Every structure is written in structure tokens, then in C-alpha cells.
């Protein structure tokens, strides 16, 4: 049973590789470029609907209630660690939480996914986004991170905080939902570039403060998700996407030089050469690019993360899934590599296949 925040006790039921010995998390070692016997493994969306334990919590709480209640957020963050033994933990939240805290009315439905009731459509609606102090406006998230760090003490499991990158968050604010045709985002891109820059600048300042606060609350790594960056016409990519990624990454690296920043861009094929100019410590590669091809595009000391196809986890041929997992590790290499999926774990993914992939990676030895 979870207790209230004030008298919260760590549940203490995570595996401890060396009891009471501080172990440097494998993820942090990989992100520093150390040569390892095996890569660390975690999965985007490792907590969620594919897990029966998560569904049980969802019977009692809405998705947003989980995000807003630290004890429950911690409970679901722990579930995949307890069941599968991942090497890293990503705090349970959503990229849209800070936009909600800035004044956009957020709802999640099973049919439609995330929806803002009051998206920004006119320039004078930019004022809807009010000023934002992550420590007070997202105090629940900071509390969740603090509690998770206590849970993870002496486990060798690293804690990852995250944020949406400015372009993806701006497109959610404009569309009011996930990207379909991108009609509203593109209308601003083509017709109101100055106002779009204003929106991106406001969101960029928020993302920097938000990640900074997460680091101060205990996040040891930050991952930025630019899910919709791959949809931007090339002529606009530098000015509207990459400039703001760079501002976030550079500001975080200036404030916290030792905290690694990982950038995930979905559909990054074709964008990787230009992404290589960014100062991120690691790049999360989707399944459309082989790790070998990606490796040839980045500097030698760049860490790559990825990229087993999320849908491979539905395979019924276990031997093939194991072979695909091992082929991914072989391509990733002995250093500068973190095992992950190309994108998130999908609902209905068979849990035994998640276990098989985790065990395959954990049993691997170079
Ligand atoms: O385990 C983890 O990875 C941490 C939690 C996490 C969630 N969302 C939980 C979630 C993370 C890192 C995110 C990021 C996120 N959220 C992104 C970027 C990564 C990506 O997938 O591209 C985006 C675009 C969102 C926005 C979002 N949230 C969508 C489009 C949806 C609905 C579609 C879907 O996959 O469910 C969500 C809901 C959401 N976020 C759920 C979870 C577990 C499902 C909520 C539920 O019904 O229980």
C-alpha cells in the first residue's frame, strides 16, 4: 500500500544488485561513453496500458489523476521495473502536463487521445499561456521525482525526467490534439511566422525551466521528445524546429554540464545529418534507420539509443524476436549505446515478449 507523501516510505521491493552499495547506474555509464559488458535497457512508454497492473490502477484513477498524484505516479513508474528489471526508470507523466499548467484545458479520452478544449488559433490567444513556475505549478511532478529517487537508491537504476521539445508542444497547442494534417501549425508556419516564433520562444523558456526543476528534484537524465518534428517541411526545419531544440539543449548543458540530454525525433530519417550538429549527449533513433547507418552520421563519441521496432514485440516466434534483439545490440555496439525501441511500447503488447527482450539484453555479454 502507498502511504501519504509526508510519511512516504520507499517500497524497497526493487532488485538491489549490491545491497547498500552505491552502484553507478549502467545508463549513466553508457551515456558517458564507457565500454560495457552489455548495454543498458529501458523502453519508451515502459509503463502503461499493456501492463495489467497499470490497467488495475486506471480502474481507480484517470490518466491525469495518476500524473497529478505523486504516490500513484510512483506506483505505476515502479511497475515495469518490478516486473521486467529495466535499467532505467522514466517518470510517469506526459509531455502535455506543462501546457495544462500554463492554461490549456487538457482532457484524455480513449477514442481521441489528448485534446485541448481551448487551443491557440488566433495570435491574440497567445496570452492564454500564462507565466509558469514549474516548482509550484508542477509540484506533483517534482514530488514524484523526489520519491522515485528514494526508491531507486542503491538499485543501479537511473531516473529519467522528460519534456516535449518546443515544436511538438507548439503544434499540440495549435492543433488541440495529436498531429493529423497539421493544418493549424502549418498555417502559422506559412502565414504568421513571427507569432509562431513568439509561441516557440515562450514554450522554449518553459521547457528549459521545467527540465531544470526536474533535475533539481532528482532526474539524472533528461529526454526531449520531438514527436512531430519529422512533419515539418525542410525549408522551415532549421528555423522552427532545430533552433529551439538547440536552445533547450544548450541551456540545459550550460546549467547542468554533467546531466546527459537525449533527443528523440520521430521519423528522423533524412534529418540525422543536421541533428548531428546539436550538443545532445545521445540521440534516440527510430526503427526507420539502422543503427549502423545512424552511427556513420554522428561523431564517434555520440551515444545512440534504439531501435527495435515496437511492433516486433507482437511476434509469436520467440527465437526470431531474440535474434532481432541480438542483431540490434550488435549494431548498437559495445560502447556509446543504449538499448530501446524505435518508439514507445504499444497497448496490447504481450508482456512475455517485453520480458524476453529485457532478459536477452541483460544476458548479453560482449
Ligand atoms: O513510460 C513512459 O514512457 C513515461 C510516460 C509517458 C507517457 N507519455 C505516458 C502516457 C511519456 C514519456 C509520454 C510522452 C508523450 N506523450 C509523447 C512523446 C512520445 C511519443 O510517444 O511520441 C506524446 C506525443 C504524448 C502525448 C500523448 N499522451 C498521446 C498522443 C497519448 C494518447 C495515445 C496513447 O499512446 O495513449 C497520450 C496518453 C498517454 N501518455 C498514456 C500514457 C501511459 C495512455 C493513457 C491512458 O489511457 O492510460
PDB file of N, CA, C and O in Angstrom, residues 121-168:
ATOM      1  N   UNK A 121      -5.582  29.512 -31.601  1.00  0.00           N
ATOM      2  CA  UNK A 121      -5.816  29.584 -33.047  1.00  0.00           C
ATOM      3  C   UNK A 121      -5.562  30.980 -33.596  1.00  0.00           C
ATOM      4  O   UNK A 121      -5.206  31.153 -34.752  1.00  0.00           O
ATOM      5  N   UNK A 122      -5.776  32.014 -32.761  1.00  0.00           N
ATOM      6  CA  UNK A 122      -5.560  33.407 -33.181  1.00  0.00           C
ATOM      7  C   UNK A 122      -4.351  33.948 -32.433  1.00  0.00           C
ATOM      8  O   UNK A 122      -4.091  33.531 -31.307  1.00  0.00           O
ATOM      9  N   UNK A 123      -3.685  34.921 -33.066  1.00  0.00           N
ATOM     10  CA  UNK A 123      -2.495  35.483 -32.425  1.00  0.00           C
ATOM     11  C   UNK A 123      -2.827  36.057 -31.046  1.00  0.00           C
ATOM     12  O   UNK A 123      -2.073  35.873 -30.088  1.00  0.00           O
ATOM     13  N   UNK A 124      -3.982  36.716 -30.930  1.00  0.00           N
ATOM     14  CA  UNK A 124      -4.279  37.328 -29.617  1.00  0.00           C
ATOM     15  C   UNK A 124      -4.617  36.276 -28.553  1.00  0.00           C
ATOM     16  O   UNK A 124      -4.770  36.600 -27.390  1.00  0.00           O
ATOM     17  N   UNK A 125      -4.709  35.010 -28.967  1.00  0.00           N
ATOM     18  CA  UNK A 125      -4.929  33.947 -27.970  1.00  0.00           C
ATOM     19  C   UNK A 125      -3.619  33.449 -27.351  1.00  0.00           C
ATOM     20  O   UNK A 125      -3.643  32.624 -26.437  1.00  0.00           O
ATOM     21  N   UNK A 126      -2.501  33.990 -27.848  1.00  0.00           N
ATOM     22  CA  UNK A 126      -1.216  33.613 -27.250  1.00  0.00           C
ATOM     23  C   UNK A 126      -1.184  33.939 -25.760  1.00  0.00           C
ATOM     24  O   UNK A 126      -0.495  33.276 -24.981  1.00  0.00           O
ATOM     25  N   UNK A 127      -1.941  34.968 -25.378  1.00  0.00           N
ATOM     26  CA  UNK A 127      -1.935  35.375 -23.968  1.00  0.00           C
ATOM     27  C   UNK A 127      -2.580  34.325 -23.051  1.00  0.00           C
ATOM     28  O   UNK A 127      -2.462  34.402 -21.839  1.00  0.00           O
ATOM     29  N   UNK A 128      -3.232  33.343 -23.647  1.00  0.00           N
ATOM     30  CA  UNK A 128      -3.774  32.242 -22.855  1.00  0.00           C
ATOM     31  C   UNK A 128      -2.691  31.484 -22.076  1.00  0.00           C
ATOM     32  O   UNK A 128      -2.951  30.869 -21.064  1.00  0.00           O
ATOM     33  N   UNK A 129      -1.494  31.485 -22.646  1.00  0.00           N
ATOM     34  CA  UNK A 129      -0.390  30.806 -21.965  1.00  0.00           C
ATOM     35  C   UNK A 129       0.165  31.752 -20.902  1.00  0.00           C
ATOM     36  O   UNK A 129       0.832  32.720 -21.224  1.00  0.00           O
ATOM     37  N   UNK A 130      -0.161  31.471 -19.644  1.00  0.00           N
ATOM     38  CA  UNK A 130       0.327  32.392 -18.613  1.00  0.00           C
ATOM     39  C   UNK A 130       1.689  31.951 -18.096  1.00  0.00           C
ATOM     40  O   UNK A 130       2.179  30.884 -18.425  1.00  0.00           O
ATOM     41  N   UNK A 131       2.295  32.821 -17.296  1.00  0.00           N
ATOM     42  CA  UNK A 131       3.652  32.539 -16.846  1.00  0.00           C
ATOM     43  C   UNK A 131       3.664  31.260 -16.010  1.00  0.00           C
ATOM     44  O   UNK A 131       2.638  30.849 -15.462  1.00  0.00           O
ATOM     45  N   UNK A 132       4.803  30.655 -15.925  1.00  0.00           N
ATOM     46  CA  UNK A 132       4.864  29.279 -15.450  1.00  0.00           C
ATOM     47  C   UNK A 132       6.042  29.117 -14.506  1.00  0.00           C
ATOM     48  O   UNK A 132       7.169  29.480 -14.849  1.00  0.00           O
ATOM     49  N   UNK A 133       5.760  28.613 -13.312  1.00  0.00           N
ATOM     50  CA  UNK A 133       6.841  28.265 -12.382  1.00  0.00           C
ATOM     51  C   UNK A 133       6.731  26.764 -12.125  1.00  0.00           C
ATOM     52  O   UNK A 133       5.810  26.311 -11.453  1.00  0.00           O
ATOM     53  N   UNK A 134       7.648  25.981 -12.697  1.00  0.00           N
ATOM     54  CA  UNK A 134       7.494  24.524 -12.612  1.00  0.00           C
ATOM     55  C   UNK A 134       7.453  24.001 -11.181  1.00  0.00           C
ATOM     56  O   UNK A 134       6.763  23.025 -10.898  1.00  0.00           O
ATOM     57  N   UNK A 135       8.172  24.672 -10.284  1.00  0.00           N
ATOM     58  CA  UNK A 135       8.267  24.157  -8.910  1.00  0.00           C
ATOM     59  C   UNK A 135       6.919  24.231  -8.208  1.00  0.00           C
ATOM     60  O   UNK A 135       6.532  23.319  -7.477  1.00  0.00           O
ATOM     61  N   UNK A 136       6.169  25.298  -8.469  1.00  0.00           N
ATOM     62  CA  UNK A 136       4.851  25.389  -7.836  1.00  0.00           C
ATOM     63  C   UNK A 136       3.743  24.850  -8.754  1.00  0.00           C
ATOM     64  O   UNK A 136       2.868  24.126  -8.297  1.00  0.00           O
ATOM     65  N   UNK A 137       3.827  25.156 -10.054  1.00  0.00           N
ATOM     66  CA  UNK A 137       2.743  24.754 -10.954  1.00  0.00           C
ATOM     67  C   UNK A 137       2.758  23.248 -11.241  1.00  0.00           C
ATOM     68  O   UNK A 137       1.732  22.672 -11.596  1.00  0.00           O
ATOM     69  N   UNK A 138       3.921  22.617 -11.146  1.00  0.00           N
ATOM     70  CA  UNK A 138       4.003  21.160 -11.334  1.00  0.00           C
ATOM     71  C   UNK A 138       4.660  20.530 -10.098  1.00  0.00           C
ATOM     72  O   UNK A 138       5.519  19.640 -10.228  1.00  0.00           O
ATOM     73  N   UNK A 139       4.219  20.998  -8.925  1.00  0.00           N
ATOM     74  CA  UNK A 139       4.806  20.480  -7.669  1.00  0.00           C
ATOM     75  C   UNK A 139       4.619  18.960  -7.555  1.00  0.00           C
ATOM     76  O   UNK A 139       5.484  18.258  -7.035  1.00  0.00           O
ATOM     77  N   UNK A 140       3.507  18.444  -8.117  1.00  0.00           N
ATOM     78  CA  UNK A 140       3.236  16.990  -8.055  1.00  0.00           C
ATOM     79  C   UNK A 140       4.333  16.211  -8.789  1.00  0.00           C
ATOM     80  O   UNK A 140       4.770  15.152  -8.325  1.00  0.00           O
ATOM     81  N   UNK A 141       4.794  16.733  -9.921  1.00  0.00           N
ATOM     82  CA  UNK A 141       5.838  16.039 -10.682  1.00  0.00           C
ATOM     83  C   UNK A 141       7.166  16.071  -9.920  1.00  0.00           C
ATOM     84  O   UNK A 141       7.883  15.058  -9.856  1.00  0.00           O
ATOM     85  N   UNK A 142       7.462  17.215  -9.335  1.00  0.00           N
ATOM     86  CA  UNK A 142       8.726  17.328  -8.586  1.00  0.00           C
ATOM     87  C   UNK A 142       8.707  16.361  -7.387  1.00  0.00           C
ATOM     88  O   UNK A 142       9.688  15.716  -7.072  1.00  0.00           O
ATOM     89  N   UNK A 143       7.534  16.257  -6.761  1.00  0.00           N
ATOM     90  CA  UNK A 143       7.385  15.324  -5.635  1.00  0.00           C
ATOM     91  C   UNK A 143       7.571  13.878  -6.119  1.00  0.00           C
ATOM     92  O   UNK A 143       8.239  13.068  -5.470  1.00  0.00           O
ATOM     93  N   UNK A 144       6.969  13.558  -7.271  1.00  0.00           N
ATOM     94  CA  UNK A 144       7.104  12.196  -7.815  1.00  0.00           C
ATOM     95  C   UNK A 144       8.575  11.872  -8.065  1.00  0.00           C
ATOM     96  O   UNK A 144       9.039  10.772  -7.767  1.00  0.00           O
ATOM     97  N   UNK A 145       9.317  12.838  -8.608  1.00  0.00           N
ATOM     98  CA  UNK A 145      10.738  12.598  -8.896  1.00  0.00           C
ATOM     99  C   UNK A 145      11.511  12.388  -7.595  1.00  0.00           C
ATOM    100  O   UNK A 145      12.356  11.491  -7.489  1.00  0.00           O
ATOM    101  N   UNK A 146      11.200  13.200  -6.591  1.00  0.00           N
ATOM    102  CA  UNK A 146      11.905  13.044  -5.297  1.00  0.00           C
ATOM    103  C   UNK A 146      11.634  11.668  -4.706  1.00  0.00           C
ATOM    104  O   UNK A 146      12.538  10.985  -4.227  1.00  0.00           O
ATOM    105  N   UNK A 147      10.368  11.249  -4.753  1.00  0.00           N
ATOM    106  CA  UNK A 147      10.016   9.929  -4.203  1.00  0.00           C
ATOM    107  C   UNK A 147      10.699   8.817  -4.997  1.00  0.00           C
ATOM    108  O   UNK A 147      11.192   7.835  -4.431  1.00  0.00           O
ATOM    109  N   UNK A 148      10.734   8.976  -6.317  1.00  0.00           N
ATOM    110  CA  UNK A 148      11.370   7.932  -7.139  1.00  0.00           C
ATOM    111  C   UNK A 148      12.856   7.822  -6.849  1.00  0.00           C
ATOM    112  O   UNK A 148      13.406   6.724  -6.820  1.00  0.00           O
ATOM    113  N   UNK A 149      13.522   8.969  -6.644  1.00  0.00           N
ATOM    114  CA  UNK A 149      14.961   8.881  -6.343  1.00  0.00           C
ATOM    115  C   UNK A 149      15.184   8.078  -5.060  1.00  0.00           C
ATOM    116  O   UNK A 149      16.139   7.319  -4.947  1.00  0.00           O
ATOM    117  N   UNK A 150      14.291   8.249  -4.088  1.00  0.00           N
ATOM    118  CA  UNK A 150      14.432   7.454  -2.847  1.00  0.00           C
ATOM    119  C   UNK A 150      14.229   5.979  -3.136  1.00  0.00           C
ATOM    120  O   UNK A 150      14.916   5.124  -2.594  1.00  0.00           O
ATOM    121  N   UNK A 151      13.251   5.674  -3.991  1.00  0.00           N
ATOM    122  CA  UNK A 151      13.003   4.271  -4.349  1.00  0.00           C
ATOM    123  C   UNK A 151      14.226   3.650  -5.017  1.00  0.00           C
ATOM    124  O   UNK A 151      14.499   2.465  -4.845  1.00  0.00           O
ATOM    125  N   UNK A 152      14.906   4.459  -5.819  1.00  0.00           N
ATOM    126  CA  UNK A 152      15.965   3.910  -6.681  1.00  0.00           C
ATOM    127  C   UNK A 152      17.336   3.894  -6.014  1.00  0.00           C
ATOM    128  O   UNK A 152      18.295   3.382  -6.600  1.00  0.00           O
ATOM    129  N   UNK A 153      17.413   4.441  -4.799  1.00  0.00           N
ATOM    130  CA  UNK A 153      18.697   4.462  -4.100  1.00  0.00           C
ATOM    131  C   UNK A 153      19.279   3.052  -4.039  1.00  0.00           C
ATOM    132  O   UNK A 153      18.570   2.099  -3.700  1.00  0.00           O
ATOM    133  N   UNK A 154      20.526   2.910  -4.376  1.00  0.00           N
ATOM    134  CA  UNK A 154      21.269   1.637  -4.305  1.00  0.00           C
ATOM    135  C   UNK A 154      20.751   0.554  -5.251  1.00  0.00           C
ATOM    136  O   UNK A 154      21.060  -0.610  -5.079  1.00  0.00           O
ATOM    137  N   UNK A 155      19.939   0.913  -6.225  1.00  0.00           N
ATOM    138  CA  UNK A 155      19.444  -0.131  -7.142  1.00  0.00           C
ATOM    139  C   UNK A 155      20.227  -0.158  -8.450  1.00  0.00           C
ATOM    140  O   UNK A 155      20.084  -1.105  -9.228  1.00  0.00           O
ATOM    141  N   UNK A 156      20.993   0.897  -8.734  1.00  0.00           N
ATOM    142  CA  UNK A 156      21.672   0.970 -10.031  1.00  0.00           C
ATOM    143  C   UNK A 156      20.719   1.344 -11.168  1.00  0.00           C
ATOM    144  O   UNK A 156      21.084   1.253 -12.339  1.00  0.00           O
ATOM    145  N   UNK A 157      19.506   1.744 -10.824  1.00  0.00           N
ATOM    146  CA  UNK A 157      18.524   2.148 -11.851  1.00  0.00           C
ATOM    147  C   UNK A 157      18.512   3.678 -11.930  1.00  0.00           C
ATOM    148  O   UNK A 157      18.345   4.353 -10.907  1.00  0.00           O
ATOM    149  N   UNK A 158      18.697   4.208 -13.128  1.00  0.00           N
ATOM    150  CA  UNK A 158      18.748   5.669 -13.292  1.00  0.00           C
ATOM    151  C   UNK A 158      17.344   6.237 -13.463  1.00  0.00           C
ATOM    152  O   UNK A 158      16.448   5.569 -13.984  1.00  0.00           O
ATOM    153  N   UNK A 159      17.175   7.485 -13.040  1.00  0.00           N
ATOM    154  CA  UNK A 159      15.872   8.147 -13.163  1.00  0.00           C
ATOM    155  C   UNK A 159      15.915   9.190 -14.295  1.00  0.00           C
ATOM    156  O   UNK A 159      16.731  10.106 -14.283  1.00  0.00           O
ATOM    157  N   UNK A 160      14.998   9.012 -15.244  1.00  0.00           N
ATOM    158  CA  UNK A 160      14.923   9.908 -16.410  1.00  0.00           C
ATOM    159  C   UNK A 160      13.738  10.857 -16.255  1.00  0.00           C
ATOM    160  O   UNK A 160      12.613  10.419 -16.009  1.00  0.00           O
ATOM    161  N   UNK A 161      13.998  12.154 -16.402  1.00  0.00           N
ATOM    162  CA  UNK A 161      12.920  13.147 -16.499  1.00  0.00           C
ATOM    163  C   UNK A 161      12.732  13.459 -17.977  1.00  0.00           C
ATOM    164  O   UNK A 161      13.573  13.103 -18.799  1.00  0.00           O
ATOM    165  N   UNK A 162      11.644  14.112 -18.343  1.00  0.00           N
ATOM    166  CA  UNK A 162      11.458  14.381 -19.772  1.00  0.00           C
ATOM    167  C   UNK A 162      10.577  15.592 -20.030  1.00  0.00           C
ATOM    168  O   UNK A 162       9.874  16.073 -19.133  1.00  0.00           O
ATOM    169  N   UNK A 163      10.644  16.051 -21.269  1.00  0.00           N
ATOM    170  CA  UNK A 163       9.767  17.134 -21.724  1.00  0.00           C
ATOM    171  C   UNK A 163       9.545  16.962 -23.213  1.00  0.00           C
ATOM    172  O   UNK A 163      10.348  16.333 -23.906  1.00  0.00           O
ATOM    173  N   UNK A 164       8.462  17.536 -23.704  1.00  0.00           N
ATOM    174  CA  UNK A 164       8.282  17.652 -25.146  1.00  0.00           C
ATOM    175  C   UNK A 164       9.221  18.737 -25.639  1.00  0.00           C
ATOM    176  O   UNK A 164       9.522  19.688 -24.906  1.00  0.00           O
ATOM    177  N   UNK A 165       9.708  18.622 -26.862  1.00  0.00           N
ATOM    178  CA  UNK A 165      10.529  19.692 -27.432  1.00  0.00           C
ATOM    179  C   UNK A 165       9.592  20.801 -27.931  1.00  0.00           C
ATOM    180  O   UNK A 165       8.397  20.567 -28.149  1.00  0.00           O
ATOM    181  N   UNK A 166      10.118  22.023 -28.097  1.00  0.00           N
ATOM    182  CA  UNK A 166       9.226  23.160 -28.401  1.00  0.00           C
ATOM    183  C   UNK A 166       8.320  22.961 -29.610  1.00  0.00           C
ATOM    184  O   UNK A 166       7.118  23.240 -29.529  1.00  0.00           O
ATOM    185  N   UNK A 167       8.839  22.456 -30.735  1.00  0.00           N
ATOM    186  CA  UNK A 167       7.961  22.332 -31.904  1.00  0.00           C
ATOM    187  C   UNK A 167       6.761  21.427 -31.615  1.00  0.00           C
ATOM    188  O   UNK A 167       5.615  21.755 -31.935  1.00  0.00           O
ATOM    189  N   UNK A 168       7.014  20.272 -31.016  1.00  0.00           N
ATOM    190  CA  UNK A 168       5.922  19.319 -30.759  1.00  0.00           C
ATOM    191  C   UNK A 168       4.896  19.932 -29.797  1.00  0.00           C
ATOM    192  O   UNK A 168       3.679  19.804 -30.008  1.00  0.00           O
TER     193      UNK A 168
END
